[in-house]
Amino acid sequence: MDIFEKAAEVGIKKHPRNLKEEVTYGTAGFRMRADSLDHIVYRMGLLSVMFSKFRSGVTGLMITASHNPEEDNGVKLIDLMGEMMPIAWEKYATSLANVSDDKLVDVLQEIAKLECIDVTKPATVSIGRDTRASSLSLSEAAVDGIEAMKGKCSDFGLLTTPQLHYIVCCQNTGGQYGEPTEEGYYKKLSAAFLTLNKNRKVINYVPELYLDLANGVGAPKLQQLCAYLGDVLNINVCNNGSGKLNYQCGADFVKVSQMQPVGLNLEPGMRCASFDGDGDRLVYYYKTCEGKFALLDGDKIATLFAAYLNDLLKSSQLKLNMGLVQTAYANGSSTNYINDVMKIPVACVPTGVKYLHHKAQDFDIGVYFEANGHGTVLFSRTAQKLIRNQASDNSLDEVTRDAAVRLATIMDLINQTVGDAISDMLVVETILASKDWTCEDWDSAYTDLPSRQIKIKVENRLLVETTDAERRTTKPAGLQEAIDEVVAGYKHGRAFARPSGTEDVVRVYAEADTQANADKLACEVGLRVYNLARGIGEKPSV
């Protein structure tokens, strides 16, 4: 019996296929009701070993459904440098998830043949999981798959998604990126944070943060990090694991609802932030003196990062090109501000980290953020080398060298492998302290256009197709024309509809001059989607 036959035998005995409908490996991997995932996770264990053999390095497998409800779960694979699995391999994941048990061997053989994989090569897969009740059993299914394919499994247990990405990168760089352990992660980030905040002199910035942890895996991990930070930043936490995961809390809830999470009594003067369930999204918010809720989302974080890095680049006299990558969800005011005021190039790509991450690699320094709060900064190898050389050049004047040293240190504080709520939070706090800013100071750079997001349930989201980085629909016929007609009736109007990557809904985003108009525009576009894309259930209403 060869390795593929053995893998199929184990699958039939312990993890038989129990899902009739077809599923697709999307932006977030596979994500659905946890009770339908067992055979899929097992098969992703098989694929992760084949991927490791193909890439000749350690790959990763994460069990999480991020900001989804507690009853859901998911699985996604990680490439050698902590990036997402290449798009070219997504079709293999989809084929494996959907094939019948009796045809599993055929698909495995086909993948090995197409990618010229030597199945006798060694393979190692590092895995992690979030705090959902279903995650432990699903991680055991993944281990079964890894071992059935004769791979070595390094099980790191509970981790935030970014921590696993970090560890995989460290493993494949021989420790050059950092120590490949959870402790190494805390040591690297805290050392950089403490260095950057040493001897700071502030008047307006208050080193106190109120943090909503979505009752997710970020809660125990944040507690561990705080032991390394001392009294430099006082963090008051809520939703730290005693409540229901992502329920009326977390970054996605705050962003979409544009309101504070449960468990947080928001008052003027408080600087607040929220993680999502697996710790890769971050949004900030505060209450104005007039009592209004004010959101500082991924767009605001992106402009904060880009402006700070741009100032350091100028002071360090380094000639490196920097760009900012957004999706269609980016607020129009942020795009105008980056282009017209900051004079930094902006690129727009389809929704999904894999698209933003790939495009950010076109720049020496690429800042990417989704409006939902997922993002990071990438430094090219050339940029890293030039920055570190400049930081160690004692012949430079003090201002120039200090800026280069600060740039080099901020590189260590940023998790370049993927968006990371913990890392991004520490960067935000560092920048605010260096500028001696309050949330109001940060927010005053530009004013967001009022916006609204809604989702329309449809029979089949694949009936809707898009182009121009998902900003315009090409199918069904007449939908884009209907959207254009509605948008034309609103001042500063902008709207688009795109199919979800994870559920049978079409997501609608709208902007206008007032919140009431943004709400109305989203509803009107939603009705067009409902009528032309086979909507089901309740029709949208303001």
Coordinates of C-alpha atoms in Angstrom, one line a residue:
M1 CA 0.0 0.0 0.0
D2 CA 1.5 3.3 -1.1
I3 CA 1.4 6.6 0.9
F4 CA -1.7 7.9 -0.9
E5 CA -3.7 4.7 -0.4
K6 CA -2.8 4.7 3.3
A7 CA -3.9 8.3 3.6
A8 CA -7.2 7.5 1.9
E9 CA -7.7 4.5 4.2
V10 CA -7.2 6.5 7.3
G11 CA -9.6 9.1 6.0
I12 CA -12.4 6.6 5.3
K13 CA -12.0 5.1 8.7
K14 CA -11.6 8.2 10.9
H15 CA -12.6 11.2 8.8
P16 CA -15.1 10.2 6.1
R17 CA -16.6 12.9 3.9
N18 CA -19.8 14.1 5.4
L19 CA -20.7 17.2 3.3
K20 CA -22.7 16.9 0.1
E21 CA -22.5 20.5 -1.1
E22 CA -19.4 21.8 -2.9
V23 CA -17.0 24.2 -1.0
T24 CA -14.3 26.5 -2.2
Y25 CA -11.0 27.5 -0.6
G26 CA -11.4 31.2 -0.5
T27 CA -9.7 34.3 0.9
A28 CA -9.9 32.9 4.4
G29 CA -9.3 29.2 3.5
F30 CA -12.3 27.0 4.3
R31 CA -14.8 28.5 6.8
M32 CA -18.2 27.1 7.8
R33 CA -20.1 25.3 10.5
A34 CA -17.6 23.4 12.6
D35 CA -19.6 20.1 12.4
S36 CA -19.0 20.0 8.7
L37 CA -15.3 20.5 8.7
D38 CA -13.7 17.2 10.0
H39 CA -13.0 15.6 6.7
I40 CA -11.9 18.9 5.2
V41 CA -9.3 19.6 7.9
Y42 CA -8.0 16.0 7.7
R43 CA -7.5 16.5 4.0
M44 CA -5.8 19.8 4.5
G45 CA -3.4 18.0 6.8
L46 CA -2.6 15.8 3.8
L47 CA -2.2 18.8 1.5
S48 CA 0.0 20.7 4.0
V49 CA 2.5 17.8 3.9
M50 CA 2.5 17.7 0.1
F51 CA 2.9 21.5 0.1
S52 CA 5.9 21.2 2.5
K53 CA 7.5 18.6 0.3
F54 CA 6.9 20.8 -2.8
R55 CA 8.3 23.9 -1.0
S56 CA 11.1 22.1 0.8
G57 CA 10.4 23.8 4.1
V58 CA 8.1 24.1 7.0
T59 CA 4.5 25.0 6.2
G60 CA 1.7 26.0 8.5
L61 CA -1.9 25.0 9.2
M62 CA -4.2 27.2 11.3
I63 CA -7.6 26.2 12.8
T64 CA -9.7 29.3 13.2
A65 CA -12.8 31.1 11.9
S66 CA -11.5 34.5 12.9
H67 CA -14.5 36.9 13.4
N68 CA -17.2 34.3 12.5
P69 CA -19.7 33.1 15.1
E70 CA -18.6 30.7 17.8
E71 CA -20.3 27.7 16.1
D72 CA -18.2 28.1 13.0
N73 CA -14.6 27.1 12.4
G74 CA -12.1 27.1 9.5
V75 CA -8.7 26.0 8.3
K76 CA -6.1 27.7 6.2
L77 CA -2.6 26.9 5.1
I78 CA 0.6 29.0 5.4
D79 CA 3.6 29.3 3.1
L80 CA 7.2 29.3 4.1
M81 CA 7.7 33.0 4.8
G82 CA 4.5 33.2 6.8
E83 CA 2.4 34.3 3.8
M84 CA -0.8 32.8 2.6
M85 CA -0.7 29.6 0.5
P86 CA -0.1 30.5 -3.2
I87 CA -3.3 31.1 -5.2
A88 CA -2.2 28.4 -7.6
W89 CA -2.6 25.8 -4.9
E90 CA -6.1 26.9 -3.9
K91 CA -7.6 24.7 -6.6
Y92 CA -5.9 21.6 -5.1
A93 CA -7.4 22.5 -1.7
T94 CA -10.8 22.8 -3.3
S95 CA -10.5 19.5 -5.2
L96 CA -9.4 17.6 -2.1
A97 CA -12.2 19.0 0.0
N98 CA -14.9 18.0 -2.5
V99 CA -13.7 14.7 -3.9
S100 CA -15.5 11.5 -2.7
D101 CA -13.7 9.2 -0.4
D102 CA -13.2 6.6 -3.1
K103 CA -11.5 9.1 -5.5
L104 CA -9.2 10.7 -2.9
V105 CA -6.2 8.7 -4.0
D106 CA -6.7 9.9 -7.6
V107 CA -6.6 13.6 -6.6
L108 CA -3.5 13.1 -4.4
Q109 CA -1.7 11.4 -7.2
E110 CA -2.8 14.1 -9.7
I111 CA -1.4 16.9 -7.4
A112 CA 1.9 15.0 -7.0
K113 CA 2.2 14.5 -10.8
L114 CA 1.3 18.1 -11.7
E115 CA 3.7 19.6 -9.2
C116 CA 6.5 16.9 -9.6
I117 CA 6.4 16.2 -5.9
D118 CA 8.9 13.7 -4.5
V119 CA 6.7 12.0 -1.8
T120 CA 9.8 10.5 -0.1
K121 CA 11.1 13.9 0.9
P122 CA 10.8 14.9 4.5
A123 CA 8.0 17.3 5.5
T124 CA 7.2 19.4 8.5
V125 CA 3.9 21.2 9.3
S126 CA 3.4 23.6 12.2
I127 CA -0.1 23.9 13.4
G128 CA -2.1 26.2 15.8
R129 CA -5.7 26.7 16.8
D130 CA -8.0 29.3 18.4
T131 CA -10.1 28.9 21.5
R132 CA -13.3 27.6 19.9
A133 CA -14.7 24.4 21.5
S134 CA -14.4 22.7 18.1
S135 CA -10.8 23.6 17.5
L136 CA -9.1 20.9 19.5
S137 CA -10.8 18.0 17.8
L138 CA -10.3 19.6 14.4
S139 CA -6.6 20.1 15.1
E140 CA -6.5 16.4 15.9
A141 CA -8.0 15.7 12.5
A142 CA -5.2 17.8 11.0
V143 CA -2.6 15.9 12.9
D144 CA -4.1 12.6 11.6
G145 CA -3.7 13.9 8.1
I146 CA -0.2 15.1 8.5
E147 CA 0.9 11.8 10.1
A148 CA -1.0 9.7 7.5
M149 CA 1.1 11.4 4.8
K150 CA 4.3 10.7 6.8
G151 CA 4.8 14.3 7.8
K152 CA 6.2 15.7 11.0
C153 CA 3.8 17.8 13.0
S154 CA 4.9 20.6 15.3
D155 CA 1.7 21.4 17.4
F156 CA 1.9 24.8 19.0
G157 CA -1.6 24.6 20.5
L158 CA -3.4 27.8 21.2
L159 CA -2.1 30.7 19.2
T160 CA -3.3 33.8 17.5
T161 CA -3.2 33.4 13.7
P162 CA -0.4 36.0 13.3
Q163 CA 1.7 34.1 15.9
L164 CA 1.7 31.0 13.8
H165 CA 2.6 32.9 10.7
Y166 CA 5.5 34.4 12.6
I167 CA 6.7 31.0 13.9
V168 CA 6.6 29.5 10.4
C169 CA 8.6 32.4 9.0
C170 CA 11.2 32.0 11.8
Q171 CA 11.5 28.3 11.2
N172 CA 12.2 28.8 7.5
T173 CA 14.7 31.6 8.0
G174 CA 16.9 29.8 10.5
G175 CA 15.9 32.2 13.3
Q176 CA 16.9 35.3 11.3
Y177 CA 13.4 36.7 11.5
G178 CA 13.2 35.8 15.2
E179 CA 13.1 32.9 17.6
P180 CA 10.5 30.3 16.3
T181 CA 8.5 30.1 19.6
E182 CA 5.7 31.9 21.2
E183 CA 8.1 33.3 23.8
G184 CA 10.3 34.5 21.0
Y185 CA 7.4 36.4 19.5
Y186 CA 6.8 38.3 22.8
K187 CA 10.5 39.0 23.3
K188 CA 11.0 40.4 19.8
L189 CA 7.9 42.7 19.9
S190 CA 8.4 43.9 23.5
A191 CA 12.1 44.6 23.0
A192 CA 11.4 46.8 20.0
F193 CA 8.4 48.5 21.7
L194 CA 10.4 49.3 24.9
T195 CA 13.3 50.7 22.8
L196 CA 11.1 52.9 20.8
N197 CA 9.2 54.3 23.9
K198 CA 12.3 54.8 26.0
N199 CA 12.7 58.3 27.5
R200 CA 9.5 59.5 25.8
K201 CA 8.2 62.9 26.8
V202 CA 4.5 63.3 26.5
I203 CA 1.8 65.7 27.6
N204 CA -1.3 64.9 25.7
Y205 CA -0.7 61.2 25.1
V206 CA -1.9 59.0 28.0
P207 CA -0.3 55.5 28.1
E208 CA -3.6 53.8 28.9
L209 CA -5.6 51.7 26.5
Y210 CA -9.0 50.1 26.9
L211 CA -9.0 46.9 24.9
D212 CA -11.9 44.6 23.7
L213 CA -10.5 41.1 23.0
A214 CA -13.6 39.6 21.4
N215 CA -13.5 36.7 23.9
G216 CA -11.0 35.1 21.6
V217 CA -7.5 33.7 21.6
G218 CA -6.1 37.2 21.8
A219 CA -7.1 37.3 25.4
P220 CA -4.6 34.9 27.0
K221 CA -1.9 35.9 24.5
L222 CA -2.3 39.6 25.4
Q223 CA -2.0 38.7 29.0
Q224 CA 1.3 36.9 28.3
L225 CA 2.6 39.9 26.3
C226 CA 1.8 42.4 29.1
A227 CA 4.3 40.6 31.4
Y228 CA 7.0 41.8 29.0
L229 CA 5.8 45.4 28.8
G230 CA 6.0 46.4 32.4
D231 CA 4.3 49.7 33.2
V232 CA 5.1 51.4 29.8
L233 CA 1.5 50.8 28.6
N234 CA -1.4 50.2 30.9
I235 CA -4.0 48.0 29.2
N236 CA -7.5 47.5 30.6
V237 CA -9.2 44.6 29.0
C238 CA -12.8 43.5 28.5
N239 CA -14.4 40.5 26.7
N240 CA -11.3 38.5 27.8
G241 CA -12.8 35.0 27.4
S242 CA -15.7 34.9 29.9
G243 CA -18.3 35.7 27.2
K244 CA -19.4 34.4 23.8
L245 CA -16.8 34.6 21.1
N246 CA -17.3 37.6 18.7
Y247 CA -20.8 38.2 20.0
Q248 CA -21.5 41.9 20.1
C249 CA -17.8 42.5 20.4
G250 CA -14.6 42.4 18.5
A251 CA -13.2 44.4 15.6
D252 CA -15.7 43.2 13.0
F253 CA -18.7 44.1 15.2
V254 CA -17.3 47.5 16.0
K255 CA -16.4 48.3 12.4
V256 CA -19.7 47.2 10.8
S257 CA -22.0 48.4 13.6
Q258 CA -20.0 51.6 14.3
M259 CA -20.7 51.3 18.0
Q260 CA -18.8 50.2 21.1
P261 CA -18.8 46.5 22.1
V262 CA -20.7 45.1 25.0
G263 CA -18.7 45.2 28.2
L264 CA -17.1 48.6 27.5
N265 CA -18.4 51.8 29.1
L266 CA -17.1 54.3 26.6
E267 CA -16.5 57.8 27.9
P268 CA -14.7 60.9 26.4
G269 CA -11.0 60.7 27.0
M270 CA -10.7 56.9 26.7
R271 CA -8.6 55.5 23.9
C272 CA -10.2 52.1 23.0
A273 CA -9.4 49.3 20.6
S274 CA -10.8 45.9 19.6
F275 CA -9.2 42.7 18.3
D276 CA -11.1 40.1 16.3
G277 CA -11.5 36.4 17.4
D278 CA -8.1 35.2 16.1
G279 CA -6.1 38.4 16.7
D280 CA -5.3 39.5 13.2
R281 CA -7.6 42.6 13.0
L282 CA -7.5 45.8 15.0
V283 CA -9.7 48.9 15.1
Y284 CA -9.5 51.9 17.4
Y285 CA -12.3 54.2 18.5
Y286 CA -13.2 56.9 21.0
K287 CA -16.1 59.1 22.1
T288 CA -15.9 62.8 21.2
C289 CA -16.6 65.6 23.7
E290 CA -20.0 65.9 22.1
G291 CA -20.7 62.2 23.0
K292 CA -20.4 60.9 19.4
F293 CA -18.8 57.5 18.6
A294 CA -15.8 57.9 16.4
L295 CA -14.1 55.0 14.6
L296 CA -10.4 54.8 13.7
D297 CA -10.4 51.8 11.3
G298 CA -7.9 50.2 9.0
D299 CA -7.8 53.3 6.7
K300 CA -6.9 55.5 9.6
I301 CA -4.3 53.1 10.9
A302 CA -2.8 52.8 7.4
T303 CA -2.5 56.6 7.0
L304 CA -1.0 56.9 10.5
F305 CA 1.6 54.2 9.7
A306 CA 2.4 55.7 6.2
A307 CA 2.8 59.3 7.5
Y308 CA 5.1 58.2 10.3
L309 CA 7.3 56.0 8.1
N310 CA 7.4 58.7 5.4
D311 CA 8.7 61.2 8.0
L312 CA 11.4 58.8 9.1
L313 CA 12.4 58.1 5.5
K314 CA 12.9 61.8 4.9
S315 CA 14.8 62.3 8.1
S316 CA 17.1 59.3 7.5
Q317 CA 17.8 60.5 3.9
L318 CA 17.0 57.1 2.5
K319 CA 15.7 57.0 -1.1
L320 CA 13.1 54.3 -0.9
N321 CA 9.8 54.2 -2.6
M322 CA 6.7 53.7 -0.4
G323 CA 3.2 52.8 -1.5
L324 CA -0.1 52.1 0.2
V325 CA -2.5 49.3 -0.8
Q326 CA -6.2 49.5 -0.2
T327 CA -9.4 47.6 -1.3
A328 CA -12.6 49.1 -2.6
Y329 CA -13.8 49.2 1.1
A330 CA -11.3 52.0 1.8
N331 CA -13.1 55.3 2.6
G332 CA -12.9 57.7 -0.3
S333 CA -11.6 60.5 2.0
S334 CA -8.6 58.3 3.0
T335 CA -7.7 57.7 -0.6
N336 CA -7.9 61.4 -1.5
Y337 CA -5.9 62.3 1.6
I338 CA -3.1 59.8 0.8
N339 CA -2.9 60.9 -2.9
D340 CA -3.4 64.6 -2.6
V341 CA -1.9 65.5 0.8
M342 CA 0.6 62.8 1.7
K343 CA 1.6 62.4 -2.0
I344 CA 2.0 58.6 -1.6
P345 CA 1.0 56.3 -4.4
V346 CA -2.2 54.2 -3.7
A347 CA -3.0 50.9 -5.3
C348 CA -6.4 49.2 -5.2
V349 CA -6.8 45.5 -5.3
P350 CA -9.6 42.9 -4.7
T351 CA -10.7 42.1 -1.1
G352 CA -8.4 39.6 0.5
V353 CA -5.1 39.6 2.3
K354 CA -3.4 37.6 -0.4
Y355 CA -4.0 40.4 -2.9
L356 CA -2.9 43.2 -0.7
H357 CA 0.2 41.4 0.5
H358 CA 1.2 40.5 -3.1
K359 CA 0.8 44.1 -4.3
A360 CA 2.6 45.6 -1.3
Q361 CA 5.7 43.6 -2.4
D362 CA 5.9 46.0 -5.5
F363 CA 7.3 48.7 -3.2
D364 CA 10.4 49.1 -1.1
I365 CA 8.1 49.8 1.8
G366 CA 4.5 48.6 1.2
V367 CA 1.8 49.6 3.7
Y368 CA -1.4 47.6 3.3
F369 CA -4.6 47.6 5.3
E370 CA -8.2 46.6 4.7
A371 CA -10.7 49.0 6.2
N372 CA -11.7 46.1 8.6
G373 CA -8.4 46.6 10.4
H374 CA -6.3 43.8 8.9
G375 CA -3.0 45.0 7.6
T376 CA 0.8 45.4 8.1
V377 CA 3.9 46.8 6.4
L378 CA 6.3 45.0 4.2
F379 CA 10.0 46.0 3.8
S380 CA 11.8 44.6 0.8
R381 CA 15.2 42.9 1.3
T382 CA 16.8 45.9 -0.3
A383 CA 15.0 48.3 2.0
Q384 CA 15.9 46.3 5.1
K385 CA 19.6 46.2 4.2
L386 CA 19.8 49.9 3.4
I387 CA 17.9 50.8 6.6
R388 CA 20.1 48.7 8.8
N389 CA 23.3 49.9 7.1
Q390 CA 22.2 53.5 7.7
A391 CA 21.3 52.8 11.3
S392 CA 24.9 51.5 11.9
D393 CA 26.7 54.3 10.1
N394 CA 28.4 56.3 12.8
S395 CA 29.6 58.9 10.3
L396 CA 26.1 60.3 9.9
D397 CA 24.8 63.3 11.9
E398 CA 22.7 62.5 14.9
V399 CA 19.3 63.3 13.4
T400 CA 19.8 61.2 10.3
R401 CA 21.2 58.2 12.1
D402 CA 18.5 58.4 14.9
A403 CA 15.8 58.3 12.2
A404 CA 17.4 55.3 10.6
V405 CA 17.8 53.5 14.0
R406 CA 14.1 54.2 14.6
L407 CA 13.2 52.8 11.2
A408 CA 15.2 49.6 11.9
T409 CA 13.6 49.2 15.3
I410 CA 10.1 49.7 13.9
M411 CA 10.8 46.9 11.4
D412 CA 11.2 44.6 14.4
L413 CA 8.0 45.7 15.9
I414 CA 6.0 45.1 12.8
N415 CA 4.9 41.5 12.0
Q416 CA 5.6 41.5 8.3
T417 CA 4.1 38.0 7.7
V418 CA 0.5 39.0 8.1
G419 CA -1.8 41.5 9.8
D420 CA -1.3 41.2 13.5
A421 CA -3.6 43.0 16.1
I422 CA -1.0 42.8 18.9
S423 CA 1.9 44.1 16.7
D424 CA -0.3 46.8 15.0
M425 CA -1.5 47.9 18.4
L426 CA 2.0 48.4 19.7
V427 CA 2.9 50.3 16.5
V428 CA -0.1 52.6 16.9
E429 CA 0.7 53.3 20.5
T430 CA 4.4 54.0 19.6
I431 CA 3.4 56.5 16.9
L432 CA 0.8 58.3 19.0
A433 CA 3.4 58.6 21.9
S434 CA 6.1 59.9 19.5
K435 CA 3.7 62.6 18.2
D436 CA 2.2 63.2 21.6
W437 CA -1.3 62.7 20.1
T438 CA -4.7 61.9 21.4
C439 CA -7.3 60.0 19.3
E440 CA -8.8 63.4 18.3
D441 CA -5.4 64.6 17.0
W442 CA -5.1 61.4 15.0
D443 CA -8.6 61.6 13.7
S444 CA -8.3 65.2 12.6
A445 CA -6.0 64.4 9.6
Y446 CA -9.1 63.9 7.4
T447 CA -12.8 63.3 7.9
D448 CA -14.3 60.0 6.7
L449 CA -17.3 60.1 4.4
P450 CA -20.3 58.5 6.2
S451 CA -20.6 54.9 5.0
R452 CA -22.7 51.8 5.5
Q453 CA -22.1 48.1 4.9
I454 CA -25.0 45.6 4.5
K455 CA -25.2 42.0 3.2
I456 CA -27.9 40.5 1.0
K457 CA -28.7 36.8 1.2
V458 CA -28.8 35.2 -2.2
E459 CA -29.4 31.7 -3.6
N460 CA -25.9 31.6 -5.1
R461 CA -23.3 34.3 -4.6
L462 CA -21.4 33.1 -7.6
L463 CA -24.1 34.6 -9.8
V464 CA -22.4 38.0 -9.1
E465 CA -19.1 38.6 -10.8
T466 CA -16.9 41.7 -10.6
T467 CA -14.0 43.6 -12.2
D468 CA -11.9 46.7 -11.4
A469 CA -10.7 45.4 -8.0
E470 CA -14.3 44.4 -7.2
R471 CA -15.6 48.0 -7.7
R472 CA -17.9 47.2 -10.6
T473 CA -20.1 44.2 -11.4
T474 CA -20.1 42.4 -14.7
K475 CA -22.9 39.9 -13.8
P476 CA -25.8 39.6 -13.6
A477 CA -26.8 41.7 -16.6
G478 CA -28.0 45.2 -15.7
L479 CA -26.9 45.2 -12.1
Q480 CA -24.0 47.7 -12.5
E481 CA -26.2 50.0 -14.6
A482 CA -28.8 50.0 -11.8
I483 CA -26.1 50.7 -9.2
D484 CA -24.7 53.6 -11.3
E485 CA -28.2 55.1 -11.6
V486 CA -28.8 55.0 -7.9
V487 CA -25.4 56.4 -7.0
A488 CA -25.8 59.3 -9.3
G489 CA -28.6 60.7 -7.1
Y490 CA -26.4 61.2 -4.0
K491 CA -23.8 63.8 -3.2
H492 CA -20.3 62.2 -2.8
G493 CA -22.1 58.9 -3.6
R494 CA -20.1 55.8 -4.1
A495 CA -21.3 52.2 -3.9
F496 CA -20.4 48.7 -5.0
A497 CA -21.6 45.1 -4.6
R498 CA -19.3 42.0 -4.3
P499 CA -19.9 38.4 -3.5
S500 CA -18.7 37.2 -0.2
G501 CA -15.7 34.8 -0.2
T502 CA -17.1 32.8 2.7
E503 CA -21.0 32.7 2.6
D504 CA -23.9 33.0 0.2
V505 CA -24.3 36.7 0.5
V506 CA -23.5 39.7 -1.6
R507 CA -21.9 42.5 0.4
V508 CA -22.9 46.1 -0.4
Y509 CA -20.8 49.1 0.6
A510 CA -22.0 52.7 0.2
E511 CA -20.7 56.2 0.9
A512 CA -22.5 59.6 0.8
D513 CA -22.4 63.1 2.2
T514 CA -24.5 62.2 5.3
Q515 CA -25.0 59.0 7.4
A516 CA -28.7 59.0 6.5
N517 CA -27.9 59.2 2.8
A518 CA -25.2 56.5 3.1
D519 CA -27.8 54.2 4.9
K520 CA -30.4 55.0 2.2
L521 CA -27.9 54.4 -0.7
A522 CA -26.8 51.1 0.8
C523 CA -30.5 50.0 1.0
E524 CA -31.3 51.1 -2.5
V525 CA -28.3 49.3 -4.0
G526 CA -29.1 46.3 -1.8
L527 CA -32.6 46.2 -3.3
R528 CA -31.1 46.1 -6.8
V529 CA -28.9 43.3 -5.8
Y530 CA -31.8 41.4 -4.2
N531 CA -34.0 41.8 -7.3
L532 CA -31.3 41.0 -9.9
A533 CA -29.2 38.4 -8.1
R534 CA -31.9 36.2 -6.7
G535 CA -32.1 37.5 -3.2
I536 CA -33.8 35.4 -0.5
G537 CA -35.2 36.1 2.8
E538 CA -35.9 39.7 4.0
K539 CA -35.5 42.5 1.7
P540 CA -33.1 45.3 2.8
S541 CA -34.6 48.3 4.5
V542 CA -33.2 51.4 6.2

